[in-house]
XYZ file of N, CA and C in Angstrom:
639
model
N -89.450 -59.242 -35.789
C -89.624 -60.655 -36.125
C -88.434 -61.165 -36.873
N -87.981 -60.423 -37.813
C -86.811 -60.878 -38.559
C -85.601 -60.917 -37.666
N -85.592 -60.035 -36.694
C -84.420 -60.045 -35.813
C -84.406 -61.245 -34.927
N -85.585 -61.857 -34.625
C -85.590 -63.004 -33.720
C -85.523 -64.327 -34.437
N -85.742 -64.358 -35.771
C -85.730 -65.626 -36.502
C -84.348 -66.218 -36.576
N -83.369 -65.347 -36.670
C -82.004 -65.864 -36.756
C -81.593 -66.532 -35.470
N -81.860 -65.913 -34.311
C -81.506 -66.611 -33.073
C -82.284 -67.880 -32.872
N -83.571 -67.897 -33.372
C -84.364 -69.123 -33.179
C -83.781 -70.242 -34.005
N -83.448 -69.999 -35.285
C -82.874 -71.059 -36.104
C -81.538 -71.491 -35.548
N -80.792 -70.517 -35.063
C -79.501 -70.877 -34.467
C -79.707 -71.687 -33.198
N -80.792 -71.389 -32.521
C -81.067 -72.106 -31.266
C -81.568 -73.504 -31.530
N -82.249 -73.762 -32.677
C -82.708 -75.105 -32.996
C -81.546 -76.040 -33.145
N -80.473 -75.525 -33.652
C -79.311 -76.389 -33.773
C -78.658 -76.617 -32.432
N -78.753 -75.619 -31.582
C -78.069 -75.727 -30.310
C -78.942 -76.337 -29.227
N -80.301 -76.173 -29.315
C -81.178 -76.600 -28.226
C -82.101 -77.703 -28.740
N -82.041 -78.885 -28.218
C -82.895 -79.991 -28.685
C -84.353 -79.784 -28.351
N -84.678 -78.907 -27.431
C -86.074 -78.696 -27.024
C -86.893 -78.103 -28.139
N -86.282 -77.369 -29.017
C -87.014 -76.784 -30.122
C -87.511 -77.875 -31.070
N -86.735 -78.900 -31.226
C -87.160 -79.983 -32.088
C -88.240 -80.846 -31.458
N -88.420 -80.725 -30.113
C -89.444 -81.512 -29.433
C -90.736 -80.743 -29.280
N -90.915 -79.585 -29.900
C -92.201 -78.902 -29.924
C -92.403 -77.925 -28.807
N -91.345 -77.433 -28.088
C -91.471 -76.434 -27.002
C -90.535 -75.280 -27.275
N -90.848 -74.540 -28.306
C -89.915 -73.464 -28.676
C -89.931 -72.299 -27.706
N -91.075 -72.029 -27.035
C -91.151 -70.871 -26.127
C -90.220 -71.034 -24.959
N -90.230 -72.231 -24.385
C -89.352 -72.486 -23.236
C -87.902 -72.440 -23.639
N -87.644 -72.934 -24.813
C -86.251 -72.949 -25.242
C -85.753 -71.564 -25.609
N -86.646 -70.694 -26.112
C -86.211 -69.380 -26.573
C -86.167 -68.339 -25.477
N -86.860 -68.552 -24.360
C -86.944 -67.501 -23.348
C -85.574 -67.071 -22.834
N -84.722 -67.961 -22.384
C -83.406 -67.482 -21.907
C -82.555 -66.847 -22.990
N -82.677 -67.375 -24.208
C -81.853 -66.847 -25.299
C -82.302 -65.455 -25.674
N -83.654 -65.264 -25.726
C -84.176 -63.945 -26.058
C -83.854 -62.941 -24.977
N -83.813 -63.385 -23.774
C -83.451 -62.477 -22.662
C -82.000 -62.085 -22.766
N -81.165 -63.074 -23.115
C -79.728 -62.772 -23.214
C -79.416 -61.878 -24.397
N -80.227 -61.962 -25.492
C -79.918 -61.205 -26.690
C -80.075 -59.706 -26.478
N -81.177 -59.186 -25.871
C -81.258 -57.732 -25.602
C -80.183 -57.247 -24.655
N -79.836 -58.076 -23.714
C -78.766 -57.668 -22.782
C -77.449 -57.486 -23.522
N -77.175 -58.350 -24.471
C -75.945 -58.200 -25.257
C -75.991 -56.957 -26.100
N -77.197 -56.659 -26.661
C -77.311 -55.435 -27.463
C -77.106 -54.200 -26.616
N -77.695 -54.233 -25.388
C -77.517 -53.067 -24.513
C -76.061 -52.893 -24.121
N -75.359 -53.974 -23.806
C -73.941 -53.876 -23.453
C -73.118 -53.324 -24.614
N -73.451 -53.782 -25.863
C -72.715 -53.280 -27.029
C -72.968 -51.798 -27.223
N -74.264 -51.387 -27.040
C -74.592 -49.964 -27.175
C -73.885 -49.139 -26.106
N -73.847 -49.693 -24.896
C -73.150 -48.982 -23.805
C -71.666 -48.854 -24.101
N -71.085 -49.944 -24.611
C -69.660 -49.894 -24.941
C -69.382 -48.887 -26.043
N -70.282 -48.832 -27.064
C -70.098 -47.850 -28.129
C -70.236 -46.437 -27.601
N -71.208 -46.261 -26.674
C -71.401 -44.926 -26.085
C -70.192 -44.509 -25.268
N -69.694 -45.465 -24.465
C -68.503 -45.163 -23.649
C -67.290 -44.905 -24.524
N -67.200 -45.653 -25.650
C -66.047 -45.453 -26.531
C -66.106 -44.126 -27.240
N -67.314 -43.673 -27.596
C -67.443 -42.407 -28.313
C -67.484 -41.211 -27.384
N -67.923 -41.358 -26.137
C -68.092 -40.238 -25.196
C -66.809 -39.517 -24.855
N -65.754 -40.165 -24.401
C -64.517 -39.455 -24.044
C -63.915 -38.705 -25.216
N -64.010 -39.231 -26.432
C -63.448 -38.529 -27.583
C -64.186 -37.224 -27.843
N -65.537 -37.318 -27.801
C -66.322 -36.100 -28.007
C -66.052 -35.087 -26.909
N -65.940 -35.534 -25.656
C -65.682 -34.627 -24.526
C -64.316 -33.966 -24.646
N -63.299 -34.739 -25.035
C -61.960 -34.169 -25.162
C -61.898 -33.128 -26.268
N -62.574 -33.310 -27.355
C -62.588 -32.319 -28.437
C -63.244 -31.035 -27.980
N -64.360 -31.173 -27.268
C -65.048 -29.984 -26.745
C -64.167 -29.237 -25.761
N -63.526 -30.007 -24.880
C -62.627 -29.359 -23.904
C -61.487 -28.626 -24.600
N -60.952 -29.249 -25.646
C -59.851 -28.603 -26.369
C -60.324 -27.318 -27.030
N -61.504 -27.371 -27.652
C -62.041 -26.172 -28.304
C -62.304 -25.081 -27.281
N -62.905 -25.471 -26.146
C -63.171 -24.485 -25.087
C -61.872 -23.896 -24.557
N -60.880 -24.768 -24.353
C -59.590 -24.278 -23.850
C -58.942 -23.313 -24.835
N -59.052 -23.641 -26.147
C -58.471 -22.743 -27.153
C -59.177 -21.398 -27.146
N -60.515 -21.434 -27.045
C -61.274 -20.182 -27.024
C -60.938 -19.364 -25.785
N -60.891 -20.058 -24.630
C -60.554 -19.347 -23.381
C -59.146 -18.768 -23.462
N -58.204 -19.558 -23.994
C -56.830 -19.064 -24.119
C -56.755 -17.872 -25.066
N -57.532 -17.943 -26.167
C -57.530 -16.817 -27.108
C -58.089 -15.563 -26.451
N -59.198 -15.747 -25.695
C -59.776 -14.588 -24.996
C -58.800 -14.048 -23.962
N -58.205 -14.974 -23.196
C -57.252 -14.556 -22.162
C -56.036 -13.856 -22.778
N -55.540 -14.414 -23.886
C -54.389 -13.799 -24.554
C -54.750 -12.425 -25.114
N -55.990 -12.320 -25.661
C -56.430 -11.022 -26.180
C -56.537 -9.995 -25.067
N -57.123 -10.420 -23.927
C -57.214 -9.505 -22.785
C -55.826 -9.100 -22.294
N -54.943 -10.093 -22.216
C -53.572 -9.769 -21.802
C -52.923 -8.788 -22.771
N -53.110 -9.053 -24.060
C -52.474 -8.199 -25.065
C -53.058 -6.794 -25.071
N -54.362 -6.685 -24.818
C -55.013 -5.376 -24.886
C -54.879 -4.608 -23.582
N -55.063 -5.302 -22.454
C -55.130 -4.610 -21.165
C -53.829 -4.668 -20.378
N -53.257 -5.844 -20.287
C -52.116 -6.033 -19.372
C -50.795 -5.786 -20.075
N -50.651 -6.326 -21.270
C -49.348 -6.262 -21.944
C -48.862 -4.835 -22.187
N -49.721 -3.887 -22.620
C -49.225 -2.507 -22.768
C -48.709 -1.908 -21.467
N -49.399 -2.211 -20.359
C -48.922 -1.697 -19.070
C -47.582 -2.311 -18.695
N -47.475 -3.629 -18.941
C -46.199 -4.293 -18.629
C -45.087 -3.726 -19.503
N -45.368 -3.601 -20.819
C -44.368 -3.042 -21.731
C -44.036 -1.609 -21.352
N -45.090 -0.820 -21.009
C -44.843 0.560 -20.595
C -44.010 0.635 -19.328
N -44.332 -0.237 -18.362
C -43.528 -0.261 -17.137
C -42.094 -0.667 -17.399
N -41.923 -1.690 -18.258
C -40.559 -2.114 -18.597
C -39.809 -1.020 -19.342
N -40.520 -0.347 -20.280
C -39.868 0.752 -21.008
C -39.490 1.890 -20.069
N -40.411 2.209 -19.133
C -40.104 3.279 -18.176
C -38.931 2.892 -17.288
N -38.939 1.633 -16.830
C -37.821 1.185 -15.992
C -36.516 1.170 -16.787
N -36.594 0.731 -18.054
C -35.392 0.738 -18.892
C -34.893 2.164 -19.103
N -35.858 3.076 -19.356
C -35.459 4.476 -19.546
C -34.846 5.045 -18.272
N -35.416 4.686 -17.112
C -34.871 5.167 -15.841
C -33.473 4.618 -15.605
N -33.330 3.302 -15.833
C -32.009 2.681 -15.645
C -31.004 3.272 -16.623
N -31.462 3.475 -17.885
C -30.560 4.058 -18.879
C -30.170 5.474 -18.499
N -31.154 6.227 -17.978
C -30.856 7.592 -17.539
C -29.872 7.589 -16.378
N -30.074 6.658 -15.422
C -29.145 6.563 -14.295
C -27.754 6.163 -14.766
N -27.697 5.231 -15.734
C -26.388 4.822 -16.266
C -25.711 5.988 -16.973
N -26.500 6.735 -17.779
C -25.934 7.906 -18.465
C -25.458 8.949 -17.465
N -26.271 9.157 -16.402
C -25.863 10.122 -15.373
C -24.597 9.660 -14.670
N -24.520 8.343 -14.390
C -23.316 7.818 -13.747
C -22.102 7.957 -14.657
N -22.289 7.665 -15.962
C -21.184 7.830 -16.913
C -20.757 9.294 -17.000
N -21.743 10.196 -17.040
C -21.426 11.619 -17.097
C -20.690 12.058 -15.845
N -21.177 11.579 -14.673
C -20.503 11.929 -13.420
C -19.088 11.364 -13.392
N -18.926 10.137 -13.932
C -17.586 9.539 -13.955
C -16.653 10.339 -14.860
N -17.166 10.722 -16.038
C -16.339 11.536 -16.948
C -16.001 12.890 -16.313
N -16.987 13.499 -15.652
C -16.722 14.779 -14.993
C -15.699 14.608 -13.874
N -15.823 13.499 -13.113
C -14.854 13.258 -12.044
C -13.456 13.034 -12.615
N -13.377 12.264 -13.714
C -12.069 12.049 -14.344
C -11.498 13.360 -14.874
N -12.358 14.177 -15.493
C -11.892 15.472 -15.998
C -11.433 16.371 -14.856
N -12.217 16.383 -13.760
C -11.831 17.199 -12.605
C -10.527 16.692 -11.995
N -10.367 15.363 -11.943
C -9.128 14.807 -11.405
C -7.934 15.176 -12.282
N -8.124 15.099 -13.620
C -7.032 15.480 -14.518
C -6.689 16.960 -14.356
N -7.725 17.811 -14.250
C -7.469 19.235 -14.050
C -6.761 19.476 -12.725
N -7.201 18.754 -11.679
C -6.557 18.916 -10.376
C -5.105 18.468 -10.425
N -4.856 17.318 -11.082
C -3.475 16.846 -11.202
C -2.637 17.834 -12.005
N -3.227 18.414 -13.069
C -2.500 19.410 -13.856
C -2.198 20.647 -13.018
N -3.199 21.143 -12.279
C -2.983 22.300 -11.411
C -1.946 21.984 -10.336
N -2.028 20.775 -9.772
C -1.057 20.393 -8.750
C 0.346 20.330 -9.328
N 0.473 19.748 -10.537
C 1.785 19.684 -11.179
C 2.306 21.081 -11.494
N 1.420 21.949 -11.994
C 1.831 23.329 -12.260
C 2.225 24.046 -10.974
N 1.457 23.804 -9.897
C 1.793 24.436 -8.616
C 3.134 23.928 -8.099
N 3.375 22.611 -8.251
C 4.665 22.066 -7.832
C 5.801 22.660 -8.652
N 5.588 22.753 -9.978
C 6.623 23.358 -10.819
C 6.831 24.820 -10.452
N 5.738 25.554 -10.207
C 5.856 26.956 -9.807
C 6.562 27.086 -8.463
N 6.213 26.176 -7.530
C 6.886 26.207 -6.230
C 8.372 25.899 -6.383
N 8.688 24.930 -7.262
C 10.098 24.609 -7.497
C 10.835 25.803 -8.093
N 10.191 26.462 -9.089
C 10.820 27.650 -9.674
C 10.964 28.762 -8.638
N 9.928 28.949 -7.817
C 9.986 30.004 -6.798
C 11.087 29.724 -5.791
N 11.188 28.452 -5.378
C 12.242 28.089 -4.425
C 13.617 28.295 -5.047
N 13.757 27.874 -6.325
C 15.046 28.054 -6.999
C 15.388 29.535 -7.132
N 14.373 30.341 -7.521
C 14.619 31.782 -7.628
C 14.946 32.389 -6.266
N 14.237 31.953 -5.225
C 14.514 32.472 -3.884
C 15.914 32.092 -3.430
N 16.296 30.835 -3.725
C 17.648 30.415 -3.362
C 18.693 31.219 -4.128
N 18.450 31.430 -5.432
C 19.399 32.224 -6.220
C 19.467 33.655 -5.706
N 18.291 34.226 -5.388
C 18.274 35.590 -4.847
C 18.988 35.657 -3.509
N 18.751 34.637 -2.673
C 19.416 34.620 -1.366
C 20.926 34.512 -1.518
N 21.354 33.639 -2.454
C 22.799 33.533 -2.684
C 23.366 34.845 -3.212
N 22.622 35.485 -4.133
C 23.091 36.754 -4.685
C 23.182 37.821 -3.605
N 22.127 37.904 -2.781
C 22.138 38.893 -1.693
C 23.256 38.588 -0.712
N 23.446 37.294 -0.417
C 24.520 36.926 0.503
C 25.882 37.297 -0.074
N 26.047 37.016 -1.376
C 27.315 37.390 -2.007
C 27.512 38.906 -1.985
N 26.416 39.640 -2.299
C 26.528 41.096 -2.274
C 26.837 41.601 -0.867
N 26.136 41.028 0.121
C 26.406 41.444 1.502
C 27.826 41.090 1.915
N 28.250 39.894 1.482
C 29.612 39.488 1.827
C 30.625 40.423 1.174
N 30.405 40.721 -0.109
C 31.320 41.642 -0.790
C 31.275 43.030 -0.160
N 30.050 43.484 0.164
C 29.921 44.791 0.802
C 30.586 44.802 2.163
N 30.372 43.736 2.917
C 31.011 43.657 4.236
C 32.526 43.606 4.102
N 32.974 42.815 3.097
C 34.421 42.764 2.893
C 34.971 44.145 2.525
N 34.219 44.835 1.641
C 34.676 46.180 1.253
C 34.649 47.128 2.441
N 33.544 47.047 3.201
C 33.453 47.914 4.371
C 34.533 47.572 5.388
N 34.760 46.261 5.556
C 35.819 45.874 6.486
C 37.176 46.360 5.992
N 37.374 46.224 4.671
C 38.647 46.713 4.122
C 38.779 48.219 4.317
N 37.677 48.945 4.045
C 37.716 50.396 4.249
C 37.934 50.736 5.718
N 37.196 50.014 6.559
C 37.350 50.271 7.996
C 38.772 49.960 8.452
N 39.291 48.855 7.916
C 40.662 48.497 8.278
C 41.645 49.545 7.778
N 41.416 49.976 6.517
C 42.309 51.000 5.965
C 42.196 52.296 6.753
N 40.925 52.687 7.063
C 40.748 53.914 7.845
C 41.340 53.766 9.234
N 41.159 52.585 9.804
C 41.720 52.375 11.141
C 43.240 52.444 11.106
N 43.794 51.797 10.069
C 45.253 51.860 9.955
C 45.721 53.291 9.716
N 44.943 53.996 8.857
C 45.314 55.400 8.604
C 45.184 56.231 9.873
N 44.086 55.970 10.612
C 43.908 56.707 11.868
C 45.008 56.372 12.864
N 45.333 55.082 12.903
C 46.409 54.680 13.817
C 47.725 55.335 13.411
N 47.990 55.292 12.092
C 49.223 55.906 11.602
C 49.240 57.404 11.879
N 48.085 58.035 11.605
C 48.010 59.481 11.855
C 48.156 59.793 13.334
N 47.505 58.974 14.165
C 47.609 59.204 15.606
C 49.034 58.968 16.080
N 49.650 57.938 15.514
C 51.026 57.682 15.931
C 51.948 58.815 15.487
N 51.740 59.216 14.209
C 52.577 60.332 13.741
C 52.318 61.598 14.552
N 51.036 61.830 14.864
C 50.716 63.014 15.673
C 51.335 62.916 17.058
N 51.276 61.704 17.619
C 51.860 61.521 18.948
C 53.376 61.706 18.898
N 53.975 61.138 17.823
C 55.433 61.287 17.694
C 55.794 62.740 17.483
N 54.943 63.384 16.637
C 55.225 64.794 16.382
C 55.086 65.623 17.669
N 54.031 65.375 18.397
C 53.859 66.109 19.654
C 54.992 65.792 20.628
N 55.345 64.493 20.615
C 56.442 64.125 21.509
C 57.741 64.816 21.089
N 57.960 64.826 19.780
C 59.163 65.507 19.302
C 59.111 67.003 19.593
N 57.902 67.584 19.397
C 57.776 69.005 19.683
C 58.057 69.290 21.163
N 57.483 68.429 22.006
C 57.762 68.618 23.437
C 59.251 68.401 23.734
N 59.779 67.388 23.035
C 61.202 67.125 23.275
C 62.076 68.289 22.777
N 61.702 68.787 21.572
C 62.464 69.918 21.020
C 62.301 71.146 21.898
N 61.036 71.347 22.324
C 60.796 72.511 23.185
C 61.579 72.385 24.485
N 61.531 71.145 24.997
C 62.270 70.947 26.240
C 63.782 71.096 26.008
N 64.234 70.541 24.876
C 65.666 70.664 24.580
C 66.059 72.111 24.316
N 65.154 72.825 23.620
C 65.444 74.238 23.345
C 65.456 75.043 24.629
N 64.525 74.717 25.478
C 64.489 75.433 26.763
C 65.766 75.167 27.545
N 66.113 73.884 27.550
C 67.308 73.545 28.295
C 68.551 74.153 27.615
N 68.548 74.120 26.274
C 69.703 74.704 25.576
C 69.745 76.210 25.753
N 68.560 76.817 25.766
C 68.523 78.257 25.964
C 69.000 78.641 27.339
N 68.563 77.841 28.238
C 69.035 78.118 29.581
C 70.538 77.927 29.644
N 70.929 76.867 28.903
C 72.367 76.645 28.932
C 73.084 77.770 28.203
N 72.576 78.141 27.078
C 73.214 79.183 26.290
C 72.817 80.574 26.761
N 71.946 80.615 27.711
C 71.493 81.878 28.283
C 70.766 82.734 27.268
N 70.068 82.030 26.382
C 69.272 82.805 25.453
C 68.051 81.958 25.020
N 67.116 82.653 24.402
C 65.872 81.991 23.966
C 65.997 81.587 22.491
N 65.424 80.421 22.189
C 65.402 79.955 20.797
C 64.111 80.463 20.168
N 64.209 81.019 18.937
C 63.030 81.568 18.270
C 62.127 80.478 17.693
N 60.964 80.955 17.144
C 59.973 80.014 16.571
C 60.535 79.329 15.340
N 61.262 80.063 14.529
C 61.829 79.445 13.328
C 62.833 78.382 13.691
N 63.580 78.637 14.728
C 64.525 77.621 15.172
C 63.792 76.376 15.663
N 62.676 76.573 16.363
C 61.901 75.423 16.866
C 61.339 74.599 15.700
N 60.832 75.266 14.679
C 60.286 74.557 13.521
C 61.372 73.771 12.811
N 62.500 74.374 12.640
C 63.601 73.687 11.984
C 64.030 72.480 12.788
N 64.124 72.674 14.111
C 64.516 71.553 14.956
C 63.478 70.422 14.900
N 62.185 70.767 14.849
C 61.125 69.741 14.758
C 61.240 68.987 13.446
N 61.438 69.688 12.349
C 61.556 69.033 11.052
C 62.755 68.114 11.020
N 63.848 68.577 11.559
C 65.034 67.730 11.594
C 64.795 66.501 12.465
N 64.103 66.685 13.587
C 63.830 65.542 14.473
C 62.911 64.525 13.785
N 61.879 65.001 13.049
C 60.971 64.084 12.335
C 61.704 63.332 11.238
N 62.587 64.023 10.550
C 63.358 63.360 9.511
C 64.247 62.290 10.100
N 64.863 62.608 11.195
C 65.697 61.624 11.856
C 64.864 60.433 12.330
N 63.668 60.733 12.845
C 62.787 59.645 13.319
C 62.333 58.767 12.161
N 62.013 59.352 11.003
C 61.592 58.578 9.841
C 62.722 57.716 9.323
N 63.927 58.269 9.257
C 65.064 57.471 8.813
C 65.334 56.332 9.780
N 65.172 56.599 11.047
C 65.417 55.552 12.033
C 64.360 54.441 11.920
N 63.104 54.816 11.601
C 62.028 53.815 11.506
C 62.176 52.973 10.256
N 62.640 53.571 9.135
C 62.839 52.805 7.909
C 64.057 51.895 8.041
């Protein structure tokens, strides 16, 4: 009743029918419009408050779901992921260490090979130099020996030639002396003795030597 008295008094000022003794007819449309306005205001308040309440609930639910999801990830999934990453890191690190070790071993082997090769080259150079020196020494010795042998052979040959020539001259002189003695003996009607032949040979050789000088 109190809620309708205000609209009625307000309507008396606005509606002349109230002053003419017909308040029911004058109030019917106004009273109908008044609840409709209240319902629209209530609906507007409900609509204004509804989305805010819904968004807060959604945010709280989302936070709870995210917390649960993050907890599950941290408890169940994250250790496996971390373990897999650690295992992969350890594997990669092991492969890198193995590669570094292999590289160092290869470098060390290459240095050793280069050192051995350099030593072999130096040894080969020394061996070649020693072989060349030995060959020159042997050649010099052979040359000197050959020269000495040639000199000896030449000297022996000359001596043999000289001896053969002297022997031939001596034989020739002996034959000549013998022939001359024979002829002289025949001429003198006597034989020349051996001592005479020797003396004649010696004299003939002396004469031949003086003639040759």
